[in-house]
Amino acid sequence: MLSDLARVTAEIGRDALLTQGAGGNTSVKIAGELWIKASGAWMRDAETQPTFVAVPLDELVEVARNGDEGALRVISAPAAANGLRPSVEAVVHAIIPHRAVIHAHAINSTVCAVLGDGEARFTAAMAGLGVRSRYVPYIKPGLPLAAEIARMNARDGTAEVLLLQNHGIVVGADEIAQVYALLRAVESALTFPVRRFSHAREGLPELERRAFEWDARHAPIACDAGLCLAVTAAPLTPDQVVFLGGAPCLMADGESADEAADRVCRETGIEPALVYAPGRGAMRRVSLSEGQRAQCAALAEVAARLPNGARVLGLTPAQARELIDWEAEKYRRAADAARR
Ligand SMILES: [Zn+2]
């Protein structure tokens, strides 16, 4: 069972359209324990590096029911043996009754999860698949999300597929092969066409300067007035806040990328990873880690699938702030920086 989990986890991790960097997690429940991906570990490394941690299932369920952050910190302390600590989503996996669970930041699911009409689209697509599904309005990941899912399960029964608004997808099944097939089926049922961009510019040397370089994936998005507005208005997902410092920042006329980023950093205390010059192109910070680059690419993949004229939902400043200040996310950022 654990070798199956490692194999499927690594396979998901190698597909940038299913997960990126240390994002997403998988688990299986065996003999009263939840075996779950460790926080900061990459799914793609699941077969070659220590990736999973065992946590007593009943303790996690208890913590999720009473919302006890202190008790969760004790349970989630790094295991002495290998220093790994369970994913912040361990409580979410625990309260889902299925034996095998996958949570992924899969691109098409994420597109659906950021659209104003995402719930209606999702419900229709899942009815077509014949699975029990539920749309979960945005709530902070970890304990608040687990408590909300537990409340919904108690009221309406359990679901096999959960779309987490502004976050991603959760699927559950009894067997690992089944749950992986379900993830693929859901992604395929939610497929959004990729836009074709005509933009051909190769760079903006006069704007790149020291700390930023041209980003060919984001450039055409910055050149599309509607997409540029949708993507820069607010961060779309928690990982974008945690790893990219929020939404791409906008360059003012006459500013270089460095100057725009410095201005935003002075105003907010956060270093933006991406800078857009509206109508001209986009740049990313030269010093980004591999994990941050994966997040940059994921944002471009999501943006390129946003339907023309669609209303896009972003995280509010308060929702972004609670992620930046969260100890569990500081741990993930530190783990990412340590991989450089
Ligand atoms: Zn997630």
Short mmCIF file of C-alpha atoms and ligand atoms in Angstrom, two decimals:
data_model
loop_
_atom_site.label_atom_id
_atom_site.label_comp_id
_atom_site.label_asym_id
_atom_site.label_seq_id
_atom_site.Cartn_x
_atom_site.Cartn_y
_atom_site.Cartn_z
CA MET A 1 0.00 0.00 0.00
CA LEU A 2 2.76 2.47 0.92
CA SER A 3 4.79 1.61 -2.18
CA ASP A 4 1.66 2.19 -4.29
CA LEU A 5 1.21 5.54 -2.55
CA ALA A 6 4.82 6.51 -3.27
CA ARG A 7 4.56 5.46 -6.92
CA VAL A 8 1.32 7.40 -7.58
CA THR A 9 2.56 10.39 -5.60
CA ALA A 10 5.76 10.58 -7.66
CA GLU A 11 3.77 10.25 -10.88
CA ILE A 12 1.51 13.16 -9.88
CA GLY A 13 4.59 15.13 -8.82
CA ARG A 14 6.20 14.76 -12.24
CA ASP A 15 3.16 16.32 -13.96
CA ALA A 16 3.33 20.11 -13.68
CA LEU A 17 -0.34 20.32 -14.65
CA LEU A 18 -1.27 18.30 -11.54
CA THR A 19 1.03 19.76 -8.90
CA GLN A 20 3.95 22.13 -8.54
CA GLY A 21 6.90 22.18 -6.17
CA ALA A 22 6.01 21.21 -2.62
CA GLY A 23 2.30 21.85 -3.21
CA GLY A 24 -0.42 19.21 -2.90
CA ASN A 25 -0.36 16.03 -0.82
CA THR A 26 -1.43 12.41 -0.78
CA SER A 27 -2.33 10.05 2.05
CA VAL A 28 -3.50 6.58 2.94
CA LYS A 29 -5.05 5.32 6.16
CA ILE A 30 -3.53 2.07 7.46
CA ALA A 31 -4.21 0.41 10.83
CA GLY A 32 -5.27 3.56 12.71
CA GLU A 33 -2.56 5.76 11.23
CA LEU A 34 -2.64 8.41 8.53
CA TRP A 35 0.41 8.15 6.27
CA ILE A 36 0.72 11.57 4.68
CA LYS A 37 3.23 13.53 2.63
CA ALA A 38 5.50 15.66 4.79
CA SER A 39 5.27 19.45 4.71
CA GLY A 40 7.83 20.92 2.29
CA ALA A 41 8.48 17.53 0.61
CA TRP A 42 7.99 17.34 -3.16
CA MET A 43 5.60 14.72 -4.51
CA ARG A 44 7.95 13.92 -7.38
CA ASP A 45 10.61 12.74 -4.86
CA ALA A 46 8.24 10.24 -3.18
CA GLU A 47 10.07 7.17 -4.47
CA THR A 48 13.59 8.40 -3.84
CA GLN A 49 13.47 10.42 -0.60
CA PRO A 50 11.77 10.13 2.80
CA THR A 51 8.40 11.70 2.02
CA PHE A 52 5.67 10.24 4.24
CA VAL A 53 4.94 10.61 7.95
CA ALA A 54 2.58 8.46 10.06
CA VAL A 55 0.21 10.28 12.43
CA PRO A 56 -2.38 8.69 14.79
CA LEU A 57 -5.67 9.06 12.92
CA ASP A 58 -7.98 9.36 15.93
CA GLU A 59 -5.88 12.21 17.37
CA LEU A 60 -6.09 14.16 14.10
CA VAL A 61 -9.86 13.64 13.83
CA GLU A 62 -10.29 14.80 17.44
CA VAL A 63 -8.21 17.93 16.80
CA ALA A 64 -10.19 18.69 13.62
CA ARG A 65 -13.50 18.35 15.50
CA ASN A 66 -12.55 20.69 18.34
CA GLY A 67 -10.33 23.07 16.29
CA ASP A 68 -7.45 22.80 18.77
CA GLU A 69 -4.44 24.55 17.12
CA GLY A 70 -2.22 23.85 20.15
CA ALA A 71 -2.91 20.11 20.09
CA LEU A 72 -2.34 20.09 16.32
CA ARG A 73 1.10 21.67 16.79
CA VAL A 74 2.02 18.90 19.25
CA ILE A 75 0.85 16.14 16.89
CA SER A 76 2.57 17.85 13.95
CA ALA A 77 5.96 18.24 15.64
CA PRO A 78 8.71 16.83 13.41
CA ALA A 79 9.22 13.10 13.90
CA ALA A 80 12.56 12.59 15.65
CA ALA A 81 13.54 9.80 13.27
CA ASN A 82 13.72 11.79 10.05
CA GLY A 83 12.85 15.40 11.00
CA LEU A 84 9.79 15.40 8.71
CA ARG A 85 6.59 17.01 9.83
CA PRO A 86 3.16 16.18 8.39
CA SER A 87 1.56 18.41 5.79
CA VAL A 88 -0.61 21.25 7.13
CA GLU A 89 -3.47 19.47 5.37
CA ALA A 90 -3.11 16.27 7.48
CA VAL A 91 -6.31 17.20 9.35
CA VAL A 92 -8.19 17.57 6.04
CA HIS A 93 -7.07 14.10 4.92
CA ALA A 94 -7.96 12.70 8.36
CA ILE A 95 -11.59 13.84 8.41
CA ILE A 96 -12.26 12.50 4.90
CA PRO A 97 -13.55 8.94 5.42
CA HIS A 98 -11.97 7.45 2.27
CA ARG A 99 -8.87 5.36 2.76
CA ALA A 100 -6.86 7.03 -0.02
CA VAL A 101 -6.95 10.81 -0.51
CA ILE A 102 -5.22 13.15 -2.96
CA HIS A 103 -5.15 16.92 -2.66
CA ALA A 104 -3.71 18.59 -5.76
CA HIS A 105 -3.25 22.06 -7.17
CA ALA A 106 -4.24 20.69 -10.55
CA ILE A 107 -4.41 23.42 -13.15
CA ASN A 108 -7.91 22.94 -14.62
CA SER A 109 -9.44 22.41 -11.17
CA THR A 110 -7.68 25.57 -10.00
CA VAL A 111 -9.05 27.56 -12.96
CA CYS A 112 -12.55 26.40 -12.04
CA ALA A 113 -11.86 27.25 -8.40
CA VAL A 114 -11.06 30.90 -9.17
CA LEU A 115 -14.01 31.64 -11.47
CA GLY A 116 -17.08 33.55 -10.30
CA ASP A 117 -19.27 30.86 -11.85
CA GLY A 118 -16.90 28.04 -10.79
CA GLU A 119 -19.38 26.34 -8.49
CA ALA A 120 -21.99 25.97 -11.26
CA ARG A 121 -19.38 24.74 -13.75
CA PHE A 122 -17.98 22.25 -11.23
CA THR A 123 -21.37 20.90 -10.16
CA ALA A 124 -22.40 20.34 -13.78
CA ALA A 125 -19.11 18.63 -14.70
CA MET A 126 -19.22 16.31 -11.67
CA ALA A 127 -22.87 15.39 -12.35
CA GLY A 128 -21.65 14.35 -15.81
CA LEU A 129 -19.00 12.14 -14.19
CA GLY A 130 -21.57 10.63 -11.82
CA VAL A 131 -19.60 11.35 -8.63
CA ARG A 132 -20.71 12.89 -5.34
CA SER A 133 -19.13 16.33 -5.22
CA ARG A 134 -19.02 19.44 -3.08
CA TYR A 135 -17.85 23.04 -3.63
CA VAL A 136 -16.11 24.42 -0.54
CA PRO A 137 -16.05 28.24 -0.31
CA TYR A 138 -12.58 29.64 0.48
CA ILE A 139 -11.38 29.20 4.02
CA LYS A 140 -7.83 29.19 5.43
CA PRO A 141 -6.10 25.83 4.72
CA GLY A 142 -5.35 23.42 7.57
CA LEU A 143 -7.58 23.29 10.63
CA PRO A 144 -10.27 25.81 9.53
CA LEU A 145 -10.66 23.97 6.21
CA ALA A 146 -10.83 20.57 7.95
CA ALA A 147 -13.45 21.83 10.41
CA GLU A 148 -15.55 23.24 7.56
CA ILE A 149 -15.41 19.97 5.60
CA ALA A 150 -16.32 18.00 8.75
CA ARG A 151 -19.31 20.32 9.28
CA MET A 152 -20.45 19.91 5.66
CA ASN A 153 -20.01 16.11 5.85
CA ALA A 154 -22.13 15.94 9.00
CA ARG A 155 -24.88 18.01 7.38
CA ASP A 156 -24.92 16.70 3.79
CA GLY A 157 -23.01 13.41 3.82
CA THR A 158 -19.58 12.78 2.41
CA ALA A 159 -18.40 13.54 -1.13
CA GLU A 160 -15.73 11.92 -3.31
CA VAL A 161 -14.63 15.17 -4.96
CA LEU A 162 -14.24 18.55 -3.24
CA LEU A 163 -13.40 21.70 -5.15
CA LEU A 164 -11.73 24.15 -2.78
CA GLN A 165 -12.42 27.70 -3.90
CA ASN A 166 -9.21 29.64 -4.73
CA HIS A 167 -7.14 26.59 -3.82
CA GLY A 168 -7.46 23.22 -5.61
CA ILE A 169 -9.07 19.81 -5.61
CA VAL A 170 -9.46 16.93 -3.11
CA VAL A 171 -10.47 13.43 -4.19
CA GLY A 172 -11.06 10.34 -2.06
CA ALA A 173 -11.52 6.63 -2.80
CA ASP A 174 -10.84 3.32 -1.10
CA GLU A 175 -7.86 2.32 -3.25
CA ILE A 176 -4.88 4.36 -4.39
CA ALA A 177 -5.29 3.39 -8.05
CA GLN A 178 -8.97 4.44 -7.88
CA VAL A 179 -8.27 7.79 -6.32
CA TYR A 180 -5.59 8.58 -8.91
CA ALA A 181 -7.95 7.63 -11.75
CA LEU A 182 -10.58 9.88 -10.16
CA LEU A 183 -8.16 12.82 -10.03
CA ARG A 184 -7.40 12.36 -13.74
CA ALA A 185 -11.11 12.05 -14.59
CA VAL A 186 -11.98 15.22 -12.66
CA GLU A 187 -9.20 17.22 -14.31
CA SER A 188 -10.28 16.03 -17.69
CA ALA A 189 -13.96 16.83 -17.01
CA LEU A 190 -12.93 20.35 -15.99
CA THR A 191 -10.62 21.00 -18.96
CA PHE A 192 -10.43 24.63 -20.05
CA PRO A 193 -9.00 25.45 -23.49
CA VAL A 194 -5.58 27.09 -23.48
CA ARG A 195 -5.57 30.53 -25.09
CA ARG A 196 -3.40 31.15 -28.10
CA PHE A 197 -1.35 34.29 -27.74
CA SER A 198 0.03 36.17 -30.72
CA HIS A 199 2.56 38.06 -28.65
CA ALA A 200 6.05 37.69 -30.11
CA ARG A 201 8.26 40.08 -28.18
CA GLU A 202 11.51 38.56 -26.88
CA GLY A 203 12.29 40.85 -23.98
CA LEU A 204 12.43 44.38 -22.66
CA PRO A 205 16.15 44.92 -21.99
CA GLU A 206 15.59 48.52 -20.96
CA LEU A 207 13.33 47.34 -18.10
CA GLU A 208 14.95 44.12 -16.87
CA ARG A 209 17.91 45.50 -14.93
CA ARG A 210 19.59 43.73 -12.02
CA ALA A 211 17.11 41.58 -10.18
CA PHE A 212 14.58 40.65 -12.89
CA GLU A 213 14.61 38.68 -16.12
CA TRP A 214 12.10 38.24 -18.94
CA ASP A 215 9.36 35.64 -18.35
CA ALA A 216 8.13 34.33 -21.68
CA ARG A 217 5.08 32.59 -20.14
CA HIS A 218 3.83 35.65 -18.31
CA ALA A 219 4.68 38.20 -21.01
CA PRO A 220 1.60 37.50 -23.20
CA ILE A 221 -0.63 37.55 -20.11
CA ALA A 222 0.64 41.03 -19.20
CA CYS A 223 -0.05 42.06 -22.81
CA ASP A 224 -3.73 41.02 -22.67
CA ALA A 225 -5.62 43.85 -20.95
CA GLY A 226 -8.33 41.60 -19.46
CA LEU A 227 -5.96 38.89 -18.22
CA CYS A 228 -3.46 41.43 -16.88
CA LEU A 229 -6.21 42.98 -14.78
CA ALA A 230 -7.53 39.61 -13.57
CA VAL A 231 -4.10 38.30 -12.55
CA THR A 232 -2.71 41.45 -10.92
CA ALA A 233 -5.86 42.43 -8.99
CA ALA A 234 -5.30 39.85 -6.22
CA PRO A 235 -3.47 36.57 -5.57
CA LEU A 236 -5.52 33.60 -6.76
CA THR A 237 -4.32 30.85 -4.39
CA PRO A 238 -2.55 30.38 -1.03
CA ASP A 239 0.64 29.02 -2.68
CA GLN A 240 0.85 32.15 -4.80
CA VAL A 241 0.83 34.22 -1.60
CA VAL A 242 3.33 31.97 0.18
CA PHE A 243 5.85 31.46 -2.63
CA LEU A 244 5.38 34.45 -4.97
CA GLY A 245 4.57 37.17 -2.42
CA GLY A 246 1.05 37.61 -3.86
CA ALA A 247 -0.18 38.89 -7.22
CA PRO A 248 2.34 40.13 -9.81
CA CYS A 249 3.09 43.78 -9.15
CA LEU A 250 2.40 46.40 -11.83
CA MET A 251 5.13 48.68 -13.16
CA ALA A 252 4.24 52.35 -13.39
CA ASP A 253 5.29 54.39 -16.44
CA GLY A 254 8.99 55.18 -16.31
CA GLU A 255 9.75 52.57 -13.64
CA SER A 256 12.12 49.61 -14.12
CA ALA A 257 11.20 46.18 -12.72
CA ASP A 258 13.61 46.70 -9.81
CA GLU A 259 12.08 50.07 -8.96
CA ALA A 260 8.52 48.72 -9.10
CA ALA A 261 9.41 45.74 -6.90
CA ASP A 262 11.29 47.95 -4.41
CA ARG A 263 8.30 50.28 -4.20
CA VAL A 264 5.92 47.37 -3.49
CA CYS A 265 8.36 45.94 -0.96
CA ARG A 266 8.53 49.30 0.88
CA GLU A 267 4.71 49.53 0.92
CA THR A 268 3.94 45.93 1.95
CA GLY A 269 7.15 44.39 3.29
CA ILE A 270 6.83 41.57 0.72
CA GLU A 271 9.19 41.02 -2.22
CA PRO A 272 7.09 40.31 -5.33
CA ALA A 273 8.39 37.49 -7.54
CA LEU A 274 6.70 38.74 -10.72
CA VAL A 275 6.46 42.20 -12.24
CA TYR A 276 4.10 43.05 -15.10
CA ALA A 277 4.55 45.96 -17.50
CA PRO A 278 0.92 46.22 -18.74
CA GLY A 279 0.73 45.87 -22.51
CA ARG A 280 4.50 45.32 -22.78
CA GLY A 281 5.58 42.15 -20.99
CA ALA A 282 6.48 40.49 -17.68
CA MET A 283 9.58 39.71 -15.65
CA ARG A 284 10.42 37.37 -12.79
CA ARG A 285 13.01 37.71 -10.07
CA VAL A 286 16.34 36.14 -11.07
CA SER A 287 16.95 34.65 -7.61
CA LEU A 288 13.77 32.51 -7.43
CA SER A 289 14.09 28.93 -6.14
CA GLU A 290 13.03 25.98 -8.27
CA GLY A 291 9.83 25.78 -6.19
CA GLN A 292 9.06 29.43 -6.80
CA ARG A 293 9.68 29.03 -10.53
CA ALA A 294 7.23 26.13 -10.55
CA GLN A 295 4.65 28.40 -8.90
CA CYS A 296 5.31 31.11 -11.51
CA ALA A 297 4.73 28.61 -14.29
CA ALA A 298 1.54 27.32 -12.62
CA LEU A 299 0.10 30.83 -12.40
CA ALA A 300 0.77 31.32 -16.12
CA GLU A 301 -0.92 27.97 -16.88
CA VAL A 302 -4.00 29.03 -14.88
CA ALA A 303 -4.11 32.50 -16.46
CA ALA A 304 -3.84 31.07 -19.98
CA ARG A 305 -7.01 29.03 -19.34
CA LEU A 306 -9.19 31.80 -17.86
CA PRO A 307 -12.17 32.12 -20.20
CA ASN A 308 -12.50 35.41 -22.06
CA GLY A 309 -14.43 37.96 -20.01
CA ALA A 310 -14.91 35.60 -17.04
CA ARG A 311 -15.21 37.05 -13.55
CA VAL A 312 -12.15 35.97 -11.55
CA LEU A 313 -12.13 35.71 -7.76
CA GLY A 314 -8.97 36.54 -5.80
CA LEU A 315 -8.00 36.28 -2.15
CA THR A 316 -8.75 39.36 -0.06
CA PRO A 317 -5.86 41.26 1.61
CA ALA A 318 -6.97 39.80 4.96
CA GLN A 319 -6.96 36.25 3.58
CA ALA A 320 -3.46 36.80 2.14
CA ARG A 321 -2.17 38.27 5.40
CA GLU A 322 -3.30 35.32 7.53
CA LEU A 323 -1.24 33.03 5.24
CA ILE A 324 1.92 35.15 5.39
CA ASP A 325 1.81 35.28 9.18
CA TRP A 326 1.05 31.57 9.62
CA GLU A 327 3.86 29.59 11.25
CA ALA A 328 3.07 26.49 9.15
CA GLU A 329 3.59 28.47 5.95
CA LYS A 330 6.78 30.08 7.23
CA TYR A 331 8.06 26.52 7.68
CA ARG A 332 7.18 25.67 4.05
CA ARG A 333 8.91 28.83 2.79
CA ALA A 334 12.03 28.03 4.83
CA ALA A 335 12.04 24.44 3.50
CA ASP A 336 11.82 25.79 -0.05
CA ALA A 337 14.65 28.29 0.50
CA ALA A 338 16.83 25.50 1.98
CA ARG A 339 16.57 23.54 -1.30
CA ARG A 340 18.33 26.29 -3.28
ZN ZN B 1 -3.26 22.92 -1.15
#
